[in-house]
Coordinates of C-alpha atoms in Angstrom, one line a residue:
Chain A
M1 CA 51.1 -19.7 36.8
Y2 CA 53.7 -17.0 36.1
Y3 CA 51.1 -14.2 36.3
S4 CA 50.2 -15.0 39.9
L5 CA 53.5 -16.3 41.1
L6 CA 55.4 -13.2 39.9
A7 CA 52.8 -10.7 41.0
G8 CA 54.9 -9.8 44.0
G9 CA 53.9 -10.4 47.6
K10 CA 55.9 -10.4 50.8
R11 CA 57.5 -13.9 50.2
I12 CA 57.4 -14.5 54.0
R13 CA 57.2 -18.3 53.7
P14 CA 60.3 -18.7 51.5
V15 CA 62.2 -16.1 53.5
A16 CA 61.3 -17.9 56.7
C17 CA 62.6 -21.1 55.2
L18 CA 66.0 -19.5 54.2
L19 CA 66.4 -17.9 57.7
S20 CA 65.5 -21.1 59.5
Y21 CA 68.2 -22.8 57.3
D22 CA 70.7 -20.1 58.4
M23 CA 70.1 -21.0 62.1
F24 CA 71.5 -24.5 61.5
K25 CA 73.8 -24.2 58.5
T26 CA 76.0 -21.6 60.3
K27 CA 78.7 -19.4 59.0
Q28 CA 81.3 -21.8 60.1
D29 CA 79.8 -24.7 58.1
R30 CA 79.7 -22.7 54.9
K31 CA 83.1 -21.1 54.8
Q32 CA 83.9 -21.9 51.2
E33 CA 80.4 -21.2 50.0
E34 CA 80.3 -17.6 50.9
D35 CA 81.0 -16.2 47.4
S36 CA 77.3 -16.0 46.3
L37 CA 73.8 -16.2 47.7
E38 CA 73.1 -18.8 45.1
E39 CA 75.8 -21.0 46.4
R40 CA 74.9 -20.3 50.1
Y41 CA 71.3 -21.4 49.7
K42 CA 71.6 -24.0 47.0
A43 CA 70.3 -26.8 49.3
V44 CA 67.3 -24.9 50.4
M45 CA 66.3 -22.4 47.6
P46 CA 64.3 -25.0 45.6
T47 CA 62.2 -25.8 48.6
A48 CA 61.8 -22.0 49.4
V49 CA 60.5 -21.6 45.8
S50 CA 58.1 -24.5 46.2
L51 CA 56.6 -22.9 49.3
E52 CA 55.8 -19.8 47.3
M53 CA 54.3 -21.9 44.5
I54 CA 52.1 -23.7 47.0
H55 CA 51.1 -20.4 48.7
T56 CA 50.3 -18.8 45.3
M57 CA 48.1 -21.8 44.5
S58 CA 46.1 -21.3 47.7
L59 CA 45.6 -17.6 46.9
I60 CA 44.4 -18.4 43.3
H61 CA 41.9 -21.0 44.5
D62 CA 40.7 -19.0 47.6
D63 CA 40.0 -16.0 45.4
L64 CA 37.7 -18.0 43.0
P65 CA 34.0 -16.9 42.7
S66 CA 32.8 -20.1 44.5
M67 CA 35.2 -19.4 47.5
D68 CA 36.0 -15.8 48.6
D69 CA 35.2 -14.2 45.3
D70 CA 37.9 -11.6 45.3
D71 CA 39.0 -9.6 42.2
L72 CA 42.1 -7.9 43.6
R73 CA 45.3 -9.7 44.9
R74 CA 48.8 -8.4 45.3
G75 CA 47.6 -5.1 43.7
K76 CA 46.5 -6.8 40.5
P77 CA 43.3 -8.4 39.2
T78 CA 43.0 -12.0 40.4
C79 CA 44.0 -14.9 38.2
H80 CA 40.4 -15.9 37.3
V81 CA 39.5 -12.3 36.4
V82 CA 42.3 -12.3 33.8
Y83 CA 42.3 -15.9 32.6
G84 CA 38.8 -17.3 33.5
E85 CA 37.8 -19.7 36.2
D86 CA 38.8 -22.8 34.4
V87 CA 42.4 -21.7 33.7
A88 CA 42.7 -20.3 37.2
I89 CA 41.8 -23.7 38.7
L90 CA 44.2 -25.5 36.5
A91 CA 47.0 -22.9 37.1
G92 CA 46.6 -23.6 40.8
D93 CA 46.6 -27.4 40.3
S94 CA 49.7 -27.1 38.2
L95 CA 51.5 -24.8 40.7
L96 CA 50.7 -27.2 43.5
S97 CA 52.0 -30.4 41.7
S98 CA 54.9 -28.6 40.1
A99 CA 56.0 -27.4 43.6
F100 CA 56.8 -31.0 44.6
E101 CA 58.5 -31.7 41.3
Y102 CA 60.6 -28.5 41.7
A103 CA 61.9 -29.2 45.2
I104 CA 63.0 -32.7 44.2
K105 CA 64.4 -31.8 40.7
Y106 CA 66.5 -28.8 41.8
T107 CA 67.8 -29.7 45.2
P108 CA 71.3 -31.1 44.9
I109 CA 71.2 -34.0 47.4
P110 CA 74.9 -33.7 48.4
S111 CA 74.4 -30.1 49.4
I112 CA 72.0 -31.1 52.2
S113 CA 73.5 -31.0 55.7
G114 CA 73.5 -33.8 58.2
E115 CA 73.1 -37.6 57.8
N116 CA 70.6 -39.3 55.5
K117 CA 70.4 -36.5 53.0
A118 CA 68.0 -38.1 50.5
E119 CA 65.7 -39.1 53.5
R120 CA 65.8 -35.5 54.7
L121 CA 64.5 -34.3 51.3
L122 CA 61.8 -36.9 51.4
D123 CA 60.8 -35.7 54.8
V124 CA 60.6 -32.1 53.6
V125 CA 58.5 -33.0 50.5
G126 CA 56.2 -35.2 52.6
R127 CA 55.6 -32.3 55.1
L128 CA 54.9 -30.0 52.2
G129 CA 52.2 -32.4 51.0
A130 CA 50.7 -32.7 54.5
S131 CA 50.6 -28.9 54.9
V132 CA 48.1 -28.5 52.1
G133 CA 45.8 -31.4 52.9
N134 CA 42.8 -32.1 55.1
I135 CA 44.7 -31.2 58.2
G136 CA 46.4 -28.3 56.5
L137 CA 45.5 -25.5 54.2
A138 CA 42.5 -27.2 52.6
G139 CA 41.0 -28.3 55.9
G140 CA 41.4 -24.8 57.3
Q141 CA 39.7 -23.3 54.3
V142 CA 36.8 -25.7 54.5
M143 CA 36.3 -24.8 58.2
D144 CA 36.6 -21.1 57.3
L145 CA 33.8 -21.5 54.7
E146 CA 31.7 -23.3 57.2
C147 CA 32.1 -20.6 59.8
E148 CA 31.3 -17.9 57.2
G149 CA 27.9 -19.6 56.8
K150 CA 27.2 -19.1 60.5
P151 CA 26.1 -15.9 62.3
S152 CA 29.5 -14.4 63.5
E153 CA 28.5 -14.5 67.1
E154 CA 28.4 -18.3 67.0
V155 CA 32.1 -18.5 66.0
T156 CA 34.4 -18.9 69.0
I157 CA 38.0 -17.9 69.4
E158 CA 38.8 -21.6 69.4
D159 CA 37.2 -22.0 66.0
L160 CA 39.3 -19.1 64.7
R161 CA 42.4 -20.5 66.2
W162 CA 41.8 -23.9 64.5
I163 CA 41.2 -22.3 61.1
H164 CA 44.3 -20.2 61.3
L165 CA 46.5 -22.9 62.6
H166 CA 45.6 -24.9 59.5
K167 CA 45.0 -22.2 56.9
T168 CA 47.9 -19.9 57.7
A169 CA 50.3 -21.5 60.3
A170 CA 50.6 -24.9 58.6
L171 CA 52.6 -23.6 55.6
L172 CA 54.8 -21.3 57.8
K173 CA 55.4 -24.3 60.0
V174 CA 56.6 -26.4 57.1
A175 CA 58.6 -23.4 55.8
C176 CA 60.6 -23.2 59.1
A177 CA 60.8 -27.0 59.5
S178 CA 62.1 -27.5 56.0
G179 CA 64.9 -25.0 56.3
A180 CA 65.9 -26.6 59.6
I181 CA 65.8 -30.1 58.2
L182 CA 67.9 -29.2 55.1
G183 CA 70.3 -27.3 57.4
G184 CA 71.0 -30.5 59.3
A185 CA 68.8 -29.8 62.5
S186 CA 68.0 -32.6 65.0
E187 CA 64.4 -33.7 65.4
S188 CA 64.0 -31.8 68.7
D189 CA 65.3 -28.6 67.1
V190 CA 62.9 -29.0 64.2
A191 CA 60.1 -29.2 66.7
K192 CA 61.2 -25.9 68.3
V193 CA 61.2 -23.9 65.1
E194 CA 57.8 -25.5 64.3
T195 CA 56.4 -24.1 67.6
F196 CA 57.9 -20.8 66.7
A197 CA 56.2 -20.9 63.3
E198 CA 52.8 -21.8 64.7
K199 CA 53.0 -18.8 67.0
I200 CA 54.0 -16.3 64.2
G201 CA 51.4 -17.9 61.9
L202 CA 48.7 -17.1 64.4
A203 CA 50.2 -13.6 65.0
F204 CA 50.2 -13.1 61.2
Q205 CA 46.5 -13.8 61.0
V206 CA 45.7 -11.5 64.0
A207 CA 47.7 -8.8 62.2
D208 CA 45.8 -9.5 59.0
D209 CA 42.5 -9.0 60.8
I210 CA 43.8 -5.7 62.2
L211 CA 45.0 -4.5 58.8
D212 CA 41.7 -5.4 57.2
C213 CA 40.0 -2.8 59.3
T214 CA 42.7 -0.2 59.5
A215 CA 44.5 -0.1 56.1
S216 CA 43.3 0.8 52.6
S217 CA 42.9 -1.5 49.6
E218 CA 45.7 0.4 48.0
E219 CA 48.1 -0.3 50.9
L220 CA 47.0 -4.0 51.1
G221 CA 46.9 -4.8 47.4
K222 CA 43.6 -6.6 48.2
T223 CA 40.1 -5.6 49.1
A224 CA 40.2 -3.9 52.5
G225 CA 37.3 -3.8 55.0
K226 CA 36.0 -7.1 53.5
D227 CA 35.7 -8.9 56.8
E228 CA 33.1 -6.5 58.2
M229 CA 31.3 -6.3 54.9
V230 CA 30.7 -10.0 54.9
D231 CA 30.1 -10.1 58.7
K232 CA 33.1 -12.4 59.2
A233 CA 34.3 -13.6 62.6
T234 CA 37.7 -12.1 63.2
Y235 CA 40.1 -11.5 66.1
V236 CA 39.2 -7.8 66.0
R237 CA 35.5 -8.6 66.3
L238 CA 36.1 -11.1 69.1
L239 CA 38.8 -9.2 71.1
G240 CA 38.3 -5.6 70.0
L241 CA 41.1 -3.6 68.1
E242 CA 43.3 -3.1 71.2
G243 CA 42.7 -6.7 72.4
A244 CA 43.7 -8.0 69.0
K245 CA 46.9 -5.9 69.1
A246 CA 47.8 -7.2 72.5
E247 CA 47.1 -10.8 71.3
A248 CA 49.5 -10.3 68.3
Q249 CA 52.2 -9.0 70.6
R250 CA 51.7 -11.9 73.1
L251 CA 52.0 -14.5 70.3
T252 CA 55.1 -12.8 68.9
D253 CA 56.8 -12.7 72.4
E254 CA 56.0 -16.4 72.9
A255 CA 57.4 -17.2 69.4
K256 CA 60.7 -15.5 70.2
E257 CA 60.8 -17.5 73.5
C258 CA 61.0 -20.7 71.4
L259 CA 64.4 -19.5 70.0
S260 CA 65.9 -18.6 73.4
E261 CA 68.6 -21.3 73.1
W262 CA 70.0 -19.7 70.0
G263 CA 72.2 -16.6 69.6
E264 CA 72.6 -14.2 66.7
E265 CA 72.1 -17.1 64.2
A266 CA 68.4 -16.9 65.0
D267 CA 68.1 -13.1 64.6
G268 CA 66.7 -13.5 61.1
L269 CA 63.7 -15.5 62.4
R270 CA 63.3 -13.0 65.2
A271 CA 63.1 -10.2 62.7
I272 CA 60.4 -12.1 60.8
A273 CA 58.4 -12.3 64.0
D274 CA 58.7 -8.5 64.5
F275 CA 57.9 -7.8 60.9
I276 CA 54.8 -9.8 60.9
I277 CA 53.0 -7.6 63.4
S278 CA 54.6 -4.3 62.4
R279 CA 53.9 -4.6 58.6
S280 CA 51.6 -2.2 56.8
N281 CA 50.3 -4.7 54.1
Chain B
M1 CA 37.8 -36.8 49.3
Y2 CA 36.5 -40.2 50.3
Y3 CA 33.2 -39.8 48.4
S4 CA 35.0 -39.4 45.1
L5 CA 38.0 -41.7 45.8
L6 CA 35.9 -44.6 46.9
A7 CA 33.2 -44.2 44.2
G8 CA 34.7 -47.1 42.3
G9 CA 36.2 -46.8 38.9
K10 CA 38.5 -49.2 37.0
R11 CA 41.7 -48.4 39.0
I12 CA 43.7 -48.8 35.8
R13 CA 46.6 -46.5 36.9
P14 CA 47.3 -48.2 40.3
V15 CA 46.9 -51.7 38.6
A16 CA 49.3 -50.7 35.9
C17 CA 51.7 -49.5 38.6
L18 CA 51.6 -52.9 40.4
L19 CA 51.9 -54.9 37.2
S20 CA 54.8 -52.9 36.1
Y21 CA 56.4 -53.6 39.5
D22 CA 55.8 -57.3 38.9
M23 CA 57.8 -57.2 35.7
F24 CA 61.0 -56.3 37.6
K25 CA 60.4 -57.6 41.2
T26 CA 60.1 -61.1 39.9
K27 CA 58.9 -64.3 41.7
Q28 CA 62.4 -65.3 42.4
D29 CA 63.2 -62.0 44.2
R30 CA 60.2 -62.2 46.4
K31 CA 60.4 -65.9 47.6
Q32 CA 59.9 -65.1 51.3
E33 CA 57.2 -62.5 50.8
E34 CA 54.7 -64.6 49.0
D35 CA 52.4 -65.0 52.0
S36 CA 50.2 -62.0 51.4
L37 CA 49.5 -59.4 48.7
E38 CA 50.1 -56.8 51.3
E39 CA 53.6 -58.1 51.8
R40 CA 54.2 -58.6 48.1
Y41 CA 53.4 -55.0 47.1
K42 CA 54.4 -53.1 50.2
A43 CA 57.1 -51.1 48.3
V44 CA 54.7 -50.0 45.6
M45 CA 51.2 -50.0 47.0
P46 CA 51.4 -46.5 48.6
T47 CA 52.5 -45.1 45.2
A48 CA 49.6 -47.0 43.5
V49 CA 47.2 -45.4 45.9
S50 CA 48.7 -41.9 45.3
L51 CA 48.1 -42.4 41.6
E52 CA 44.4 -43.0 42.2
M53 CA 44.3 -40.0 44.5
I54 CA 45.8 -37.8 41.8
H55 CA 43.5 -39.3 39.1
T56 CA 40.4 -38.7 41.3
M57 CA 41.5 -35.0 41.9
S58 CA 41.7 -34.6 38.1
L59 CA 38.1 -36.0 37.7
I60 CA 36.7 -33.8 40.4
H61 CA 38.2 -30.6 38.9
D62 CA 37.4 -31.6 35.3
D63 CA 33.8 -32.1 36.2
L64 CA 33.4 -28.6 37.7
P65 CA 30.8 -26.2 36.2
S66 CA 33.6 -23.9 34.8
M67 CA 35.3 -26.9 33.1
D68 CA 33.3 -29.8 31.6
D69 CA 30.3 -29.2 33.8
D70 CA 29.4 -32.9 34.4
D71 CA 27.0 -34.1 37.0
L72 CA 27.6 -37.9 36.7
R73 CA 30.8 -39.7 37.4
R74 CA 31.5 -43.3 38.2
G75 CA 27.7 -43.8 38.3
K76 CA 27.2 -41.2 41.1
P77 CA 26.5 -37.5 41.2
T78 CA 29.8 -35.6 40.9
C79 CA 31.5 -34.2 43.9
H80 CA 30.4 -30.5 43.4
V81 CA 26.8 -31.6 42.9
V82 CA 26.9 -33.2 46.4
Y83 CA 29.2 -30.9 48.3
G84 CA 29.2 -27.6 46.4
E85 CA 31.8 -26.2 44.1
D86 CA 34.0 -24.7 46.9
V87 CA 34.3 -28.0 48.8
A88 CA 34.9 -29.9 45.5
I89 CA 37.8 -27.6 44.6
L90 CA 39.3 -28.1 48.1
A91 CA 38.8 -31.8 48.1
G92 CA 40.7 -32.0 44.8
D93 CA 43.5 -29.8 46.2
S94 CA 43.7 -31.9 49.3
L95 CA 43.7 -35.2 47.4
L96 CA 46.5 -33.9 45.2
S97 CA 48.8 -32.7 47.9
S98 CA 48.0 -35.7 50.2
A99 CA 49.0 -38.0 47.4
F100 CA 52.6 -36.8 47.7
E101 CA 52.5 -37.1 51.4
Y102 CA 51.0 -40.6 51.2
A103 CA 53.6 -42.1 48.9
I104 CA 56.4 -40.8 51.1
K105 CA 54.9 -41.6 54.5
Y106 CA 53.8 -45.1 53.8
T107 CA 56.6 -46.5 51.5
P108 CA 59.1 -48.4 53.7
I109 CA 62.4 -47.4 52.1
P110 CA 64.2 -50.7 52.8
S111 CA 61.5 -52.6 50.8
I112 CA 62.4 -50.7 47.6
S113 CA 64.5 -52.8 45.2
G114 CA 67.8 -51.9 43.7
E115 CA 70.5 -49.4 44.7
N116 CA 69.8 -45.8 46.1
K117 CA 66.4 -46.7 47.5
A118 CA 65.6 -43.2 49.0
E119 CA 66.6 -41.6 45.7
R120 CA 64.3 -44.0 43.8
L121 CA 61.4 -42.8 45.9
L122 CA 62.3 -39.2 45.3
D123 CA 62.4 -39.9 41.6
V124 CA 58.9 -41.4 41.7
V125 CA 57.5 -38.5 43.7
G126 CA 59.2 -35.9 41.4
R127 CA 57.7 -37.7 38.4
L128 CA 54.2 -37.7 40.0
G129 CA 54.5 -34.0 40.4
A130 CA 55.5 -33.4 36.8
S131 CA 52.7 -35.6 35.5
V132 CA 50.0 -33.1 36.8
G133 CA 51.8 -29.9 35.9
N134 CA 51.9 -27.7 32.8
I135 CA 53.4 -30.4 30.6
G136 CA 51.1 -33.0 32.2
L137 CA 47.4 -33.3 33.1
A138 CA 46.8 -29.5 33.7
G139 CA 48.5 -28.5 30.4
G140 CA 46.5 -31.2 28.5
Q141 CA 43.3 -29.9 30.0
V142 CA 44.0 -26.3 29.1
M143 CA 44.7 -27.3 25.5
D144 CA 41.5 -29.4 25.6
L145 CA 39.5 -26.4 26.7
E146 CA 41.1 -24.2 24.0
C147 CA 40.2 -26.7 21.3
E148 CA 36.6 -26.9 22.6
G149 CA 36.4 -23.2 21.9
K150 CA 37.3 -23.8 18.2
P151 CA 35.0 -25.2 15.5
S152 CA 35.7 -29.0 15.6
E153 CA 37.0 -29.0 11.9
E154 CA 39.9 -26.8 12.9
V155 CA 41.2 -29.3 15.4
T156 CA 43.8 -31.7 13.9
I157 CA 44.7 -35.2 14.9
E158 CA 48.1 -33.8 16.1
D159 CA 46.2 -31.4 18.5
L160 CA 44.2 -34.4 19.8
R161 CA 47.4 -36.5 20.2
W162 CA 49.0 -33.7 22.2
I163 CA 46.0 -33.3 24.4
H164 CA 45.8 -37.0 25.2
L165 CA 49.5 -37.5 25.6
H166 CA 49.3 -35.0 28.4
K167 CA 45.8 -35.3 29.8
T168 CA 45.6 -39.1 29.7
A169 CA 48.9 -40.8 28.9
A170 CA 51.1 -38.7 31.4
L171 CA 49.6 -40.3 34.5
L172 CA 49.7 -43.8 33.0
K173 CA 53.3 -43.2 32.1
V174 CA 54.2 -42.3 35.6
A175 CA 52.2 -45.3 36.9
C176 CA 54.2 -47.7 34.8
A177 CA 57.5 -45.9 35.4
S178 CA 57.0 -45.8 39.2
G179 CA 56.3 -49.5 39.4
A180 CA 59.4 -50.2 37.4
I181 CA 61.6 -47.8 39.5
L182 CA 60.5 -49.2 42.8
G183 CA 61.0 -52.7 41.4
G184 CA 64.6 -52.0 40.7
A185 CA 64.5 -51.4 37.0
S186 CA 67.4 -49.8 35.1
E187 CA 66.9 -46.4 33.4
S188 CA 66.7 -47.9 29.9
D189 CA 64.0 -50.4 31.1
V190 CA 62.0 -47.6 32.7
A191 CA 62.1 -45.8 29.3
K192 CA 60.6 -48.9 27.7
V193 CA 57.7 -49.2 30.0
E194 CA 57.1 -45.5 29.6
T195 CA 56.8 -45.9 25.8
F196 CA 54.4 -48.8 26.4
A197 CA 52.3 -46.6 28.7
E198 CA 52.2 -43.7 26.2
K199 CA 50.8 -46.0 23.6
I200 CA 48.2 -47.5 25.8
G201 CA 47.3 -44.0 27.1
L202 CA 46.5 -42.9 23.6
A203 CA 44.7 -46.2 22.9
F204 CA 42.7 -45.6 26.1
Q205 CA 41.5 -42.2 24.8
V206 CA 40.6 -43.6 21.4
A207 CA 38.6 -46.3 23.1
D208 CA 36.9 -43.6 25.3
D209 CA 35.9 -41.6 22.2
I210 CA 34.4 -44.9 20.7
L211 CA 32.6 -45.7 23.9
D212 CA 31.2 -42.2 24.1
C213 CA 29.2 -42.8 20.9
T214 CA 28.5 -46.5 21.3
A215 CA 27.7 -47.1 25.0
S216 CA 24.9 -45.9 27.3
S217 CA 25.3 -43.5 30.3
E218 CA 24.3 -46.4 32.5
E219 CA 27.2 -48.6 31.1
L220 CA 29.7 -45.8 31.3
G221 CA 28.7 -44.4 34.7
K222 CA 29.1 -40.9 33.1
T223 CA 27.1 -38.9 30.5
A224 CA 27.3 -40.7 27.2
G225 CA 27.0 -39.0 23.8
K226 CA 28.4 -35.9 25.2
D227 CA 31.2 -35.4 22.7
E228 CA 28.8 -35.1 19.8
M229 CA 26.4 -32.9 21.8
V230 CA 29.1 -30.3 22.5
D231 CA 30.6 -30.7 18.9
K232 CA 33.9 -32.0 20.3
A233 CA 36.8 -33.1 18.1
T234 CA 37.3 -36.8 18.8
Y235 CA 39.1 -39.7 17.1
V236 CA 35.8 -41.0 15.9
R237 CA 34.9 -37.7 14.2
L238 CA 38.4 -37.4 12.6
L239 CA 38.9 -41.1 11.6
G240 CA 35.3 -42.5 11.5
L241 CA 34.2 -45.3 13.9
E242 CA 36.0 -48.1 12.0
G243 CA 39.1 -45.9 11.6
A244 CA 39.2 -45.2 15.3
K245 CA 38.9 -48.9 16.1
A246 CA 41.8 -49.7 13.8
E247 CA 43.9 -46.9 15.4
A248 CA 43.2 -48.3 18.9
Q249 CA 44.3 -51.8 17.7
R250 CA 47.4 -50.4 16.1
L251 CA 48.4 -48.5 19.3
T252 CA 47.8 -51.6 21.4
D253 CA 50.0 -53.7 19.1
E254 CA 52.8 -51.1 19.2
A255 CA 52.5 -51.0 23.0
K256 CA 53.0 -54.7 23.3
E257 CA 56.0 -54.5 21.0
C258 CA 57.7 -52.4 23.6
L259 CA 57.6 -55.4 26.0
S260 CA 59.0 -57.9 23.5
E261 CA 62.1 -58.5 25.6
W262 CA 60.1 -59.8 28.5
G263 CA 58.4 -63.2 29.0
E264 CA 55.5 -64.1 31.2
E265 CA 56.5 -61.5 33.8
A266 CA 55.1 -58.9 31.5
D267 CA 51.8 -60.7 30.8
G268 CA 50.1 -58.5 33.4
L269 CA 50.9 -55.3 31.5
R270 CA 49.9 -57.0 28.2
A271 CA 46.6 -57.9 29.6
I272 CA 46.1 -54.2 30.6
A273 CA 46.7 -53.2 27.0
D274 CA 44.1 -55.7 25.8
F275 CA 41.6 -54.6 28.5
I276 CA 41.9 -51.0 27.5
I277 CA 40.4 -51.5 24.0
S278 CA 38.0 -54.3 24.9
R279 CA 36.4 -52.7 28.0
S280 CA 32.8 -51.7 27.9
N281 CA 33.0 -48.7 30.3

């Protein structure tokens, strides 16, 4: 569990969660809390950590021999290479279930903003659960495996979109929604950051497909060029390299549009959107 | 997910949860709700279902080729035999995460008994998370796999106890605790039903070891005689068949002692304790 969780990574999901919280729990609200980051994010940090635990679980299981069979992740040998398949499966199961425990155990309910504080935390944990299930990560991965079994020309851009909305965007969506909910956001504002997250989730995956064919394994910390090797349907294959780049830019612009009502308090999330398509790994 | 969840089974964990609820949410409390079972158990049924989802996940993953490599479960071919290893792993992941979503989504908070209703549901979900983690199911399974790697004479009764307290008793413990919490129990009463559950959890495993060498695969719905075949350390091996039977009886008696303060409202849980050692599968 520690080996994979602490192997590094970009921490985009937890960061998106904290920045989404910042949009609603504004400077004015927090006056007295400014002394430390720990104090500033105490209502949301446990959920941010849970998101990374869940994401790490999905990487450990996706890398297994019966799934994507990868031996390099975050620049290190994958969990099952080091500890064996059995322990890797159990480490993932334990990270997943502990994520729910962690968010509940370490979130001080009075520090949550808005009305119905305990209900807000229940909402967050329920959404975390949904994001991994059959209409979340796991469903996206099943569809991904099914499409890999087909000739790549039979896979449409709609199939890819469905896969990535569930496999990648679902967890980013709950990351942004959770931060907003714990920061005291209204339902309609939560919906706006969710749409933002869906767009950057799709952009993230388009950027991943671009990086897979333009960056080295060393830069990526995982096996590069793998998509072409296994004849996988990707945005690059369907749209061409330039077409994919334009698609990523379009999604990022649309994402930022969702935040047009907010001023500088949303600059953090806007920066995440830019980072996602300009990153080199 | 449906294939394994609806394959039958004894449903001991959800039943224990409902019966524990009955101990606290007494007849008097429910007067007006007596018209249907659905109404009677509406505060606790979603959690009972979650418990079975989590238990089913643990069976699917334990049966995988890299773990216990079993091809028969609940009288049917195991999940990975029917759907492949990749889908079986994802079905387990999805059942696990959906369990948390399910308990939160379908529990009507006002129907929970006692003070701080939303906090009670958070407590239940947090305990569910802990029961699967590194000091729960997953930890118990890792230790089990480690002990299987050793000559059986090096495994002590304390090792076995630790494995079963985590692998088997942890989920029964949260089953009984959850029912009590949602029924409005005090902390000290929750602790009493937890001790009850630990004892019957251990008795359950002793009975399992006995059945493995006395019943047929047909009766069990899973491969019989497997423990001896793989030279596994069991209570029967360590204590002999008669010694194991005496141990199961002792644990059951101690379990019932934990409920001595209660009258007929605890008869349901007492019946579970008796069932656990008298069952034939």
